[in-house]
Amino acid sequence: MKGTNLGELEELVLLVVGVLYDDAYGISIQNELMKRCDRNATLSTIHVALHRLQEKGYLDSRMDGATNERAGRRKLLFRVTKSGQKALAKAYAMRNDLWRSIPKTAFNI
């Protein structure tokens, strides 16, 4: 397993899974990334990120029931684990610390 730090896309995908809570699957994640982040990621890119996040222990997945709308196909739904919540909290704290550490004169704020 690679390191436990989150890459940018991994962090966004993990956040979106949290936002979607019980309806996080490939297409819904893709749509939410576009809507909220103006980020156009292919489904295969999203699936790679989801797989990496599962390998790191940051996501769990389960199969949902088949529906007529999906021609009998089932959805693979994702949910953030406790470890994923901790990873997001760590990334949030690190970014906020960095933002707070920028001298006001650096950006003429």
C-alpha positions as semicolon CSV with decimal commas, in nm:
position;residue;x (nm);y (nm);z (nm)
1;M;0,000;0,000;0,000
2;K;0,123;0,349;-0,084
3;G;0,142;0,623;0,175
4;T;-0,159;0,733;0,370
5;N;-0,150;1,098;0,260
6;L;-0,433;1,210;0,035
7;G;-0,371;1,333;-0,316
8;E;-0,585;1,623;-0,441
9;L;-0,832;1,409;-0,636
10;E;-0,847;1,152;-0,356
11;E;-0,933;1,427;-0,107
12;L;-1,205;1,566;-0,335
13;V;-1,352;1,220;-0,399
14;L;-1,348;1,139;-0,027
15;L;-1,521;1,469;0,051
16;V;-1,783;1,410;-0,219
17;V;-1,851;1,059;-0,086
18;G;-1,914;1,223;0,251
19;V;-2,145;1,482;0,095
20;L;-2,343;1,216;-0,092
21;Y;-2,345;0,997;0,220
22;D;-2,571;0,705;0,128
23;D;-2,590;0,769;-0,248
24;A;-2,220;0,778;-0,340
25;Y;-2,149;0,572;-0,651
26;G;-1,945;0,637;-0,965
27;I;-2,182;0,857;-1,164
28;S;-2,318;1,049;-0,864
29;I;-1,959;1,121;-0,755
30;Q;-1,870;1,234;-1,107
31;N;-2,174;1,466;-1,122
32;E;-2,106;1,615;-0,778
33;L;-1,738;1,679;-0,863
34;M;-1,847;1,869;-1,172
35;K;-2,122;2,061;-0,991
36;R;-1,926;2,161;-0,681
37;C;-1,564;2,170;-0,802
38;D;-1,601;2,229;-1,178
39;R;-1,385;1,919;-1,208
40;N;-1,449;1,697;-1,512
41;A;-1,312;1,354;-1,419
42;T;-1,379;1,040;-1,620
43;L;-1,553;0,748;-1,452
44;S;-1,239;0,539;-1,482
45;T;-1,036;0,810;-1,306
46;I;-1,294;0,822;-1,027
47;H;-1,294;0,442;-0,996
48;V;-0,914;0,438;-0,965
49;A;-0,934;0,698;-0,686
50;L;-1,212;0,500;-0,513
51;H;-1,002;0,183;-0,531
52;R;-0,697;0,360;-0,384
53;L;-0,910;0,504;-0,104
54;Q;-1,046;0,159;-0,025
55;E;-0,694;0,016;-0,018
56;K;-0,596;0,286;0,231
57;G;-0,896;0,193;0,446
58;Y;-1,069;0,528;0,396
59;L;-1,379;0,390;0,220
60;D;-1,613;0,094;0,256
61;S;-1,838;-0,026;-0,024
62;R;-2,150;-0,234;-0,062
63;M;-2,379;-0,340;-0,345
64;D;-2,723;-0,177;-0,366
65;G;-3,031;-0,351;-0,500
66;A;-3,100;-0,367;-0,873
67;T;-3,355;-0,126;-1,021
68;N;-3,554;-0,108;-1,345
69;E;-3,404;0,236;-1,412
70;R;-3,060;0,074;-1,433
71;A;-3,180;-0,225;-1,639
72;G;-3,139;-0,457;-1,342
73;R;-2,782;-0,351;-1,266
74;R;-2,674;-0,292;-0,908
75;K;-2,485;0,013;-0,778
76;L;-2,159;-0,011;-0,586
77;L;-2,211;0,242;-0,307
78;F;-1,931;0,394;-0,100
79;R;-1,915;0,536;0,252
80;V;-1,633;0,712;0,440
81;T;-1,481;0,504;0,723
82;K;-1,356;0,632;1,059
83;S;-1,002;0,622;0,914
84;G;-1,124;0,828;0,618
85;Q;-1,278;1,083;0,854
86;K;-0,946;1,109;1,039
87;A;-0,756;1,152;0,711
88;L;-0,991;1,433;0,606
89;A;-0,960;1,601;0,944
90;K;-0,580;1,582;0,919
91;A;-0,583;1,732;0,567
92;Y;-0,823;2,006;0,680
93;A;-0,608;2,095;0,983
94;M;-0,290;2,098;0,776
95;R;-0,437;2,327;0,510
96;N;-0,585;2,564;0,768
97;D;-0,254;2,581;0,954
98;L;-0,075;2,668;0,631
99;W;-0,333;2,936;0,543
100;R;-0,304;3,089;0,890
101;S;0,077;3,089;0,860
102;I;0,088;3,303;0,546
103;P;0,193;3,657;0,643
104;K;-0,077;3,911;0,561
105;T;0,176;4,107;0,354
106;A;0,243;3,804;0,131
107;F;-0,093;3,847;-0,042
108;N;-0,144;4,216;0,037
109;I;-0,442;4,121;0,250
